[in-house]
Amino acid sequence: MGWAGVMENRVSAAEARQPSHPLSVPTVSESPRHDADKTCDGKAVGFVLVHAGAGYHSESKAKEYKQVCKRACQRAVEKLKAGAMAVEAVTAALVELEDSPFTNAGMGSNLNLLGEIECDASIMDGKSLHFGAVGALSGIKNPVMVANRLLQEAQKGKLSAGRIPPCFLVGRGAYHWAVHHGIPPCPSDKMATKFSLSAFKRNKRKMELAEKVETENKQTKKRRQSTGNQENDSGSLDTVGAIVVDREGNVAAAVSSGGLAMKHPGRVGQAAHYGCGCWAENAWNLNPYSTAVSTSGCGEHLIRTVLARECSAAMQSEDAHQALLETMQNKFISSPFLASEDCVLGGVIVLRCCKCVESRPPQDIQALLVEFLWSHTTESMCVGYMSAQDGKAKTHISRLPPGAVAGQSLAIEGGVCRLGSPVD
């Protein structure tokens, strides 16, 4: 049985509905076009979309950001080509993202107020709908591995004496559970990098100076903080994530983060919260599409809007692009749950897929149609995507248009991937 795949980027711009408070909402419509038509072996089918965070990506480090996204895509596709399910492939992508010193996840994560690394991560399987997560986890190199193991253990059923297995663990409890289940520990000092340590020292000095600022200068300090991300943490870009569809049409999503720089010890961001960091759900009776979502940005904003699940639900609409645009505008930027916020920061990657039969004489083709999108209100968002038919991944740093205000404007782009096989 031969497989063929066609991928095409579809990028369009649309004006978003104006929110209740005056915000400008321009959209970006700039993206490379990708067309491919390849024939591969029967196992080589599937698709992966990853992100290296929604935040600010400096031009000087653009190559590094794109390279880590490319490697993450390749790791996932290697698993898919070997016949792995979506959950295994999305975990492989996240491990690659966590291992990069350029991302704020796993190795090189932001340090908290005490100079310690505490990580959050979660994963969701669209087929079983099981979920695994860890929060404020220290001493483990790849938090997503613990989240995935929690998911796997939960799928085995109840524990002794009828106890319900955990799906979300935090702190020392999460660490001891991970070690007990064979996940090797990693000293926290080995997880910090020269960059994360220097950023901690720089941020600590700024905090000490800020505490001396008089009350009448608070507004000036607020403006400085809202625009300071570019010079302050240009390499620590919040959450990373991935979404995958496998050869059977199963979807999975995962997310991992070191959290905010100088956060309070014990703080848990959206990367570990159910429905906030990631979401994956196979098609069923009332939902014609399988959907997967991974988010990034200000954890508190994403938690209060449950953005991952909101985006997933929106993908059941007829027009995916318009549905995501309206969700980002109405359920995020102008959400009543964030009415007190004047700068709403976040980004998402989403996909939806469905199976259909296309008539292509002399033989019908059973196709898997994958629509994928990304959107962000931050200055930029770095993404990478790849189908199992591609020789290499495509990467792109999406940016707000000139003059757009981060936290008050949004960008949205995406494409379509068709995968198919002859019907026997």
Short mmCIF file of C-alpha atoms in Angstrom, two decimals:
data_model
loop_
_atom_site.label_atom_id
_atom_site.label_comp_id
_atom_site.label_asym_id
_atom_site.label_seq_id
_atom_site.Cartn_x
_atom_site.Cartn_y
_atom_site.Cartn_z
CA MET A 1 0.00 0.00 0.00
CA GLY A 2 1.49 3.33 -0.98
CA TRP A 3 0.93 6.59 0.84
CA ALA A 4 0.97 10.08 -0.60
CA GLY A 5 0.93 13.42 1.13
CA VAL A 6 0.26 16.98 0.08
CA MET A 7 0.86 19.96 2.31
CA GLU A 8 -0.07 23.50 1.45
CA ASN A 9 0.09 26.63 3.56
CA ARG A 10 -3.09 28.66 3.68
CA VAL A 11 -2.58 32.06 5.20
CA SER A 12 -5.27 34.67 5.35
CA ALA A 13 -5.99 37.80 7.29
CA ALA A 14 -9.26 38.94 8.78
CA GLU A 15 -10.30 41.79 11.00
CA ALA A 16 -11.30 40.59 14.44
CA ARG A 17 -14.42 41.76 16.18
CA GLN A 18 -13.74 44.78 18.34
CA PRO A 19 -13.64 43.99 22.08
CA SER A 20 -15.66 45.73 24.73
CA HIS A 21 -12.70 47.95 25.59
CA PRO A 22 -10.79 49.72 22.78
CA LEU A 23 -8.02 47.46 21.46
CA SER A 24 -6.60 47.25 17.96
CA VAL A 25 -6.51 43.73 16.52
CA PRO A 26 -4.48 43.56 13.30
CA THR A 27 -3.50 40.16 11.93
CA VAL A 28 -0.42 38.91 10.15
CA SER A 29 -0.62 37.31 6.72
CA GLU A 30 3.02 36.61 5.95
CA SER A 31 4.24 33.00 5.75
CA PRO A 32 6.23 30.73 3.41
CA ARG A 33 4.21 28.48 1.11
CA HIS A 34 4.98 24.79 1.18
CA ASP A 35 3.83 22.29 -1.43
CA ALA A 36 4.88 18.66 -1.50
CA ASP A 37 3.72 15.46 -3.13
CA LYS A 38 5.67 12.42 -2.03
CA THR A 39 5.18 8.67 -1.96
CA CYS A 40 6.48 6.79 1.08
CA ASP A 41 6.09 3.47 2.84
CA GLY A 42 2.82 2.55 4.53
CA LYS A 43 3.96 3.52 8.01
CA ALA A 44 5.16 6.98 7.04
CA VAL A 45 2.11 9.02 7.81
CA GLY A 46 1.39 11.62 10.44
CA PHE A 47 1.98 15.25 11.24
CA VAL A 48 3.60 17.32 14.01
CA LEU A 49 3.43 21.02 14.89
CA VAL A 50 5.67 22.44 17.65
CA HIS A 51 6.32 25.79 19.26
CA ALA A 52 9.28 27.20 21.16
CA GLY A 53 7.24 29.70 23.12
CA ALA A 54 5.17 32.82 22.59
CA GLY A 55 7.16 35.84 23.73
CA TYR A 56 9.99 37.73 22.11
CA HIS A 57 12.48 36.04 19.75
CA SER A 58 15.47 38.19 18.89
CA GLU A 59 16.72 38.15 15.30
CA SER A 60 20.22 37.38 16.58
CA LYS A 61 19.05 34.02 17.94
CA ALA A 62 16.51 33.21 15.22
CA LYS A 63 18.66 30.40 13.85
CA GLU A 64 18.87 28.67 17.24
CA TYR A 65 15.12 28.94 17.83
CA LYS A 66 14.35 27.46 14.42
CA GLN A 67 16.90 24.68 14.83
CA VAL A 68 15.38 23.41 18.07
CA CYS A 69 11.91 23.39 16.48
CA LYS A 70 13.30 21.51 13.50
CA ARG A 71 14.94 18.89 15.71
CA ALA A 72 11.76 18.46 17.74
CA CYS A 73 9.75 17.85 14.57
CA GLN A 74 12.31 15.34 13.36
CA ARG A 75 12.22 13.40 16.64
CA ALA A 76 8.43 13.14 16.46
CA VAL A 77 8.45 12.09 12.80
CA GLU A 78 11.07 9.42 13.52
CA LYS A 79 8.65 7.93 16.04
CA LEU A 80 5.71 8.18 13.63
CA LYS A 81 7.68 6.47 10.85
CA ALA A 82 8.46 3.65 13.27
CA GLY A 83 4.73 3.17 13.82
CA ALA A 84 4.48 4.93 17.19
CA MET A 85 1.22 6.37 18.47
CA ALA A 86 0.68 10.12 18.77
CA VAL A 87 1.42 10.20 22.54
CA GLU A 88 4.87 8.67 22.09
CA ALA A 89 5.68 11.02 19.21
CA VAL A 90 4.58 14.16 21.05
CA THR A 91 6.67 13.13 24.08
CA ALA A 92 9.75 12.75 21.87
CA ALA A 93 9.23 16.25 20.49
CA LEU A 94 8.91 17.72 24.00
CA VAL A 95 12.06 16.01 25.26
CA GLU A 96 14.00 17.67 22.44
CA LEU A 97 12.50 21.06 23.30
CA GLU A 98 13.24 20.61 27.00
CA ASP A 99 16.86 19.65 26.33
CA SER A 100 17.62 22.87 24.45
CA PRO A 101 19.35 25.62 26.47
CA PHE A 102 17.47 28.19 24.36
CA THR A 103 14.02 27.27 25.68
CA ASN A 104 12.44 27.88 29.06
CA ALA A 105 11.63 24.24 29.77
CA GLY A 106 13.68 21.51 31.41
CA MET A 107 17.34 22.35 30.88
CA GLY A 108 18.00 26.09 31.19
CA SER A 109 14.62 26.96 32.71
CA ASN A 110 13.97 30.24 34.49
CA LEU A 111 15.01 30.40 38.13
CA ASN A 112 12.55 31.31 40.86
CA LEU A 113 13.04 33.84 43.66
CA LEU A 114 15.29 31.44 45.55
CA GLY A 115 17.44 30.71 42.51
CA GLU A 116 15.88 27.27 42.01
CA ILE A 117 14.36 25.58 38.96
CA GLU A 118 10.77 24.35 39.27
CA CYS A 119 9.13 22.96 36.13
CA ASP A 120 5.57 22.32 34.98
CA ALA A 121 4.47 19.93 32.22
CA SER A 122 1.41 18.06 31.00
CA ILE A 123 0.33 15.70 28.24
CA MET A 124 -3.04 14.53 26.94
CA ASP A 125 -3.97 11.53 24.79
CA GLY A 126 -6.87 12.22 22.45
CA LYS A 127 -7.73 8.53 22.09
CA SER A 128 -8.10 7.58 25.77
CA LEU A 129 -8.64 11.18 26.97
CA HIS A 130 -6.22 10.47 29.81
CA PHE A 131 -4.11 13.34 31.14
CA GLY A 132 -0.86 13.52 33.10
CA ALA A 133 0.80 16.56 34.69
CA VAL A 134 3.48 17.71 37.10
CA GLY A 135 3.90 21.09 38.77
CA ALA A 136 6.74 22.86 40.57
CA LEU A 137 8.95 19.84 39.89
CA SER A 138 12.67 20.07 40.67
CA GLY A 139 15.50 17.63 40.06
CA ILE A 140 14.13 15.95 36.91
CA LYS A 141 15.69 16.79 33.54
CA ASN A 142 12.59 16.06 31.43
CA PRO A 143 9.35 16.87 33.28
CA VAL A 144 7.27 15.71 30.31
CA MET A 145 8.57 12.18 30.89
CA VAL A 146 7.00 12.21 34.35
CA ALA A 147 3.73 13.59 32.98
CA ASN A 148 3.68 10.89 30.32
CA ARG A 149 4.40 8.16 32.89
CA LEU A 150 1.53 9.42 35.04
CA LEU A 151 -0.73 9.13 31.99
CA GLN A 152 0.50 5.61 31.26
CA GLU A 153 0.05 4.44 34.84
CA ALA A 154 -3.47 5.89 35.00
CA GLN A 155 -4.40 3.90 31.88
CA LYS A 156 -3.61 0.67 33.76
CA GLY A 157 -6.56 1.20 36.08
CA LYS A 158 -6.99 1.41 39.83
CA LEU A 159 -4.24 0.86 42.37
CA SER A 160 -4.38 -1.60 45.27
CA ALA A 161 -7.39 -1.34 47.55
CA GLY A 162 -9.31 0.41 44.76
CA ARG A 163 -7.30 3.65 44.95
CA ILE A 164 -7.52 6.07 42.03
CA PRO A 165 -4.09 6.63 40.40
CA PRO A 166 -2.91 10.27 40.37
CA CYS A 167 -2.91 12.30 37.17
CA PHE A 168 -1.33 15.48 38.61
CA LEU A 169 1.52 15.62 41.13
CA VAL A 170 3.55 18.56 42.42
CA GLY A 171 6.78 19.36 44.23
CA ARG A 172 8.62 16.74 46.24
CA GLY A 173 5.80 14.27 45.86
CA ALA A 174 6.15 14.42 42.09
CA TYR A 175 9.92 14.04 42.35
CA HIS A 176 9.76 10.95 44.59
CA TRP A 177 7.05 9.38 42.41
CA ALA A 178 9.20 9.92 39.30
CA VAL A 179 12.32 8.37 40.84
CA HIS A 180 10.27 5.45 42.19
CA HIS A 181 9.04 4.80 38.64
CA GLY A 182 12.53 4.70 37.17
CA ILE A 183 12.94 8.25 35.89
CA PRO A 184 16.52 9.32 36.72
CA PRO A 185 17.05 12.42 38.88
CA CYS A 186 19.18 15.33 37.74
CA PRO A 187 20.81 17.77 40.18
CA SER A 188 19.20 21.19 39.85
CA ASP A 189 22.57 22.91 39.50
CA LYS A 190 23.20 20.87 36.34
CA MET A 191 19.88 22.04 34.86
CA ALA A 192 20.81 25.71 35.16
CA THR A 193 22.78 27.22 32.27
CA LYS A 194 25.11 30.20 32.14
CA PHE A 195 22.33 32.16 30.47
CA SER A 196 19.65 31.29 33.06
CA LEU A 197 22.05 32.07 35.92
CA SER A 198 23.06 35.43 34.46
CA ALA A 199 19.40 36.27 33.82
CA PHE A 200 18.62 35.44 37.46
CA LYS A 201 21.36 37.74 38.73
CA ARG A 202 20.25 40.53 36.40
CA ASN A 203 16.59 40.17 37.38
CA LYS A 204 17.46 40.04 41.07
CA ARG A 205 19.33 43.34 40.79
CA LYS A 206 16.36 44.90 38.99
CA MET A 207 13.98 43.69 41.69
CA GLU A 208 16.15 45.15 44.42
CA LEU A 209 16.24 48.48 42.62
CA ALA A 210 12.50 48.40 41.95
CA GLU A 211 11.76 47.93 45.65
CA LYS A 212 13.45 51.27 46.31
CA VAL A 213 11.31 53.15 43.82
CA GLU A 214 8.93 55.59 45.45
CA THR A 215 5.17 55.11 45.23
CA GLU A 216 4.69 57.96 42.72
CA ASN A 217 6.91 56.13 40.22
CA LYS A 218 4.88 52.91 40.21
CA GLN A 219 3.20 53.69 36.90
CA THR A 220 6.56 54.33 35.25
CA LYS A 221 7.84 51.05 36.64
CA LYS A 222 4.76 49.24 35.29
CA ARG A 223 5.36 50.57 31.77
CA ARG A 224 9.02 49.63 31.99
CA GLN A 225 8.15 46.08 33.02
CA SER A 226 5.57 45.60 30.24
CA THR A 227 8.07 46.57 27.56
CA GLY A 228 11.12 45.09 29.24
CA ASN A 229 10.68 41.51 28.04
CA GLN A 230 12.71 42.12 24.92
CA GLU A 231 15.90 43.02 26.76
CA ASN A 232 15.12 41.11 29.92
CA ASP A 233 14.27 37.58 28.90
CA SER A 234 14.70 37.37 25.13
CA GLY A 235 15.99 33.84 25.48
CA SER A 236 13.54 32.58 28.13
CA LEU A 237 10.40 32.32 26.09
CA ASP A 238 7.92 30.68 28.41
CA THR A 239 6.18 27.44 27.59
CA VAL A 240 7.10 25.06 24.75
CA GLY A 241 4.76 22.50 23.28
CA ALA A 242 3.78 20.13 20.49
CA ILE A 243 0.72 18.55 18.93
CA VAL A 244 0.68 15.39 16.81
CA VAL A 245 -1.65 13.29 14.69
CA ASP A 246 -0.60 9.70 13.93
CA ARG A 247 -1.34 7.33 11.04
CA GLU A 248 -4.62 6.20 12.62
CA GLY A 249 -5.84 9.75 13.12
CA ASN A 250 -5.22 9.79 16.87
CA VAL A 251 -4.14 13.13 18.32
CA ALA A 252 -2.01 14.07 21.31
CA ALA A 253 -0.76 17.31 22.85
CA ALA A 254 1.93 18.23 25.35
CA VAL A 255 3.39 21.31 26.99
CA SER A 256 6.36 22.08 29.27
CA SER A 257 7.63 25.18 31.03
CA GLY A 258 10.10 26.51 33.55
CA GLY A 259 7.57 29.19 34.45
CA LEU A 260 7.98 32.91 34.94
CA ALA A 261 11.38 34.32 35.84
CA MET A 262 11.62 35.21 39.54
CA LYS A 263 8.34 33.45 40.31
CA HIS A 264 7.38 32.61 43.88
CA PRO A 265 8.49 29.10 44.89
CA GLY A 266 5.64 26.67 44.46
CA ARG A 267 3.92 28.68 41.72
CA VAL A 268 2.33 26.42 39.10
CA GLY A 269 1.55 27.81 35.65
CA GLN A 270 -0.83 26.82 32.89
CA ALA A 271 1.53 24.13 31.59
CA ALA A 272 0.34 21.80 34.34
CA HIS A 273 -3.34 22.80 34.51
CA TYR A 274 -6.04 20.68 32.91
CA GLY A 275 -7.58 22.43 29.90
CA CYS A 276 -5.17 25.35 30.09
CA GLY A 277 -1.78 24.14 28.84
CA CYS A 278 -2.80 21.46 26.34
CA TRP A 279 -5.82 19.58 25.06
CA ALA A 280 -6.31 16.56 22.77
CA GLU A 281 -9.58 14.88 21.85
CA ASN A 282 -10.29 12.36 19.11
CA ALA A 283 -13.42 12.75 17.00
CA TRP A 284 -16.54 11.12 18.41
CA ASN A 285 -20.29 11.14 17.78
CA LEU A 286 -20.94 14.84 18.34
CA ASN A 287 -17.51 16.11 17.28
CA PRO A 288 -16.59 15.45 13.63
CA TYR A 289 -12.99 16.59 14.07
CA SER A 290 -10.12 15.34 16.21
CA THR A 291 -8.43 18.35 17.82
CA ALA A 292 -5.16 19.11 19.61
CA VAL A 293 -3.95 22.33 21.23
CA SER A 294 -0.83 23.54 23.05
CA THR A 295 -0.55 27.00 24.62
CA SER A 296 2.15 29.43 25.69
CA GLY A 297 2.33 32.83 27.35
CA CYS A 298 1.38 34.29 30.71
CA GLY A 299 0.25 31.30 32.74
CA GLU A 300 -2.19 33.24 34.89
CA HIS A 301 -3.96 34.61 31.80
CA LEU A 302 -4.16 31.16 30.21
CA ILE A 303 -5.43 29.54 33.40
CA ARG A 304 -8.20 32.08 33.95
CA THR A 305 -9.47 31.62 30.39
CA VAL A 306 -8.94 27.82 30.10
CA LEU A 307 -7.66 28.67 26.63
CA ALA A 308 -6.57 25.23 25.43
CA ARG A 309 -10.00 23.70 25.87
CA GLU A 310 -11.73 26.79 24.47
CA CYS A 311 -9.64 26.58 21.29
CA SER A 312 -10.34 22.86 20.97
CA ALA A 313 -14.09 23.42 21.16
CA ALA A 314 -13.85 26.21 18.58
CA MET A 315 -12.18 23.86 16.10
CA GLN A 316 -15.47 22.01 15.60
CA SER A 317 -16.74 25.04 13.66
CA GLU A 318 -16.93 25.03 9.88
CA ASP A 319 -14.18 27.62 9.36
CA ALA A 320 -11.20 26.79 11.61
CA HIS A 321 -9.31 30.01 10.84
CA GLN A 322 -12.26 32.26 11.68
CA ALA A 323 -13.13 30.20 14.75
CA LEU A 324 -9.63 30.53 16.18
CA LEU A 325 -9.54 34.24 15.38
CA GLU A 326 -12.79 34.82 17.26
CA THR A 327 -11.71 32.64 20.18
CA MET A 328 -8.42 34.50 20.63
CA GLN A 329 -10.28 37.80 20.44
CA ASN A 330 -13.45 37.09 22.43
CA LYS A 331 -12.30 34.38 24.84
CA PHE A 332 -8.79 35.71 25.48
CA ILE A 333 -7.93 39.34 24.65
CA SER A 334 -11.37 40.66 25.60
CA SER A 335 -12.34 37.88 28.00
CA PRO A 336 -14.45 39.10 30.93
CA PHE A 337 -12.21 36.97 33.16
CA LEU A 338 -9.31 39.27 32.22
CA ALA A 339 -11.21 42.55 32.23
CA SER A 340 -8.71 44.10 34.64
CA GLU A 341 -5.74 43.27 32.40
CA ASP A 342 -4.54 45.79 29.82
CA CYS A 343 -1.94 43.45 28.31
CA VAL A 344 -3.11 39.88 27.65
CA LEU A 345 -0.20 37.69 26.56
CA GLY A 346 -0.46 34.24 25.06
CA GLY A 347 -0.17 32.03 22.02
CA VAL A 348 -1.54 28.73 20.75
CA ILE A 349 -0.84 26.05 18.19
CA VAL A 350 -3.88 24.04 17.11
CA LEU A 351 -4.75 21.32 14.65
CA ARG A 352 -7.85 19.46 13.65
CA CYS A 353 -8.15 16.42 11.43
CA CYS A 354 -10.80 14.21 9.91
CA LYS A 355 -10.90 11.12 7.72
CA CYS A 356 -12.57 11.12 4.33
CA VAL A 357 -12.52 9.20 1.06
CA GLU A 358 -11.51 11.11 -2.06
CA SER A 359 -12.34 9.82 -5.54
CA ARG A 360 -9.14 9.74 -7.59
CA PRO A 361 -9.54 7.34 -10.51
CA PRO A 362 -8.54 4.62 -10.99
CA GLN A 363 -8.59 4.14 -7.19
CA ASP A 364 -10.28 5.92 -4.29
CA ILE A 365 -8.02 7.52 -1.70
CA GLN A 366 -8.69 7.35 2.04
CA ALA A 367 -7.46 10.74 3.15
CA LEU A 368 -6.54 12.27 6.48
CA LEU A 369 -7.06 16.02 6.26
CA VAL A 370 -5.09 18.06 8.81
CA GLU A 371 -5.68 21.78 9.27
CA PHE A 372 -3.11 23.51 11.47
CA LEU A 373 -2.90 27.04 12.84
CA TRP A 374 -0.99 29.20 15.26
CA SER A 375 -1.97 32.50 16.84
CA HIS A 376 -0.37 34.81 19.39
CA THR A 377 -0.77 38.17 21.09
CA THR A 378 2.92 38.34 22.03
CA GLU A 379 5.64 40.03 19.97
CA SER A 380 6.47 36.74 18.29
CA MET A 381 6.06 32.98 18.32
CA CYS A 382 8.45 30.39 16.90
CA VAL A 383 6.87 27.30 15.31
CA GLY A 384 7.93 24.28 13.29
CA TYR A 385 5.89 21.68 11.44
CA MET A 386 6.50 18.52 9.46
CA SER A 387 4.59 15.63 7.95
CA ALA A 388 6.00 12.13 7.83
CA GLN A 389 6.39 12.54 4.06
CA ASP A 390 8.67 15.56 4.39
CA GLY A 391 12.42 15.33 4.19
CA LYS A 392 12.84 18.22 6.62
CA ALA A 393 10.75 20.43 8.87
CA LYS A 394 9.52 23.90 8.05
CA THR A 395 10.16 26.57 10.68
CA HIS A 396 8.83 30.09 11.02
CA ILE A 397 8.98 32.97 13.50
CA SER A 398 5.60 34.64 13.38
CA ARG A 399 5.62 38.30 14.41
CA LEU A 400 3.04 40.98 15.03
CA PRO A 401 2.94 43.59 12.25
CA PRO A 402 4.78 46.90 12.70
CA GLY A 403 2.92 49.21 15.04
CA ALA A 404 0.87 46.45 16.66
CA VAL A 405 0.82 46.44 20.46
CA ALA A 406 1.68 43.16 22.15
CA GLY A 407 -1.09 42.02 24.46
CA GLN A 408 -3.68 44.03 22.52
CA SER A 409 -3.23 42.66 18.99
CA LEU A 410 -3.02 39.19 17.51
CA ALA A 411 -1.46 37.31 14.61
CA ILE A 412 -2.87 34.16 13.04
CA GLU A 413 -1.46 31.88 10.34
CA GLY A 414 -1.70 28.26 9.26
CA GLY A 415 -1.94 25.62 6.58
CA VAL A 416 -3.44 22.33 5.42
CA CYS A 417 -1.85 18.91 5.18
CA ARG A 418 -3.47 16.03 3.27
CA LEU A 419 -2.34 12.47 3.85
CA GLY A 420 -3.88 9.54 2.05
CA SER A 421 -3.68 5.88 1.05
CA PRO A 422 -5.40 3.83 -1.68
CA VAL A 423 -8.58 2.10 -0.53
CA ASP A 424 -8.29 -1.69 -0.80
#
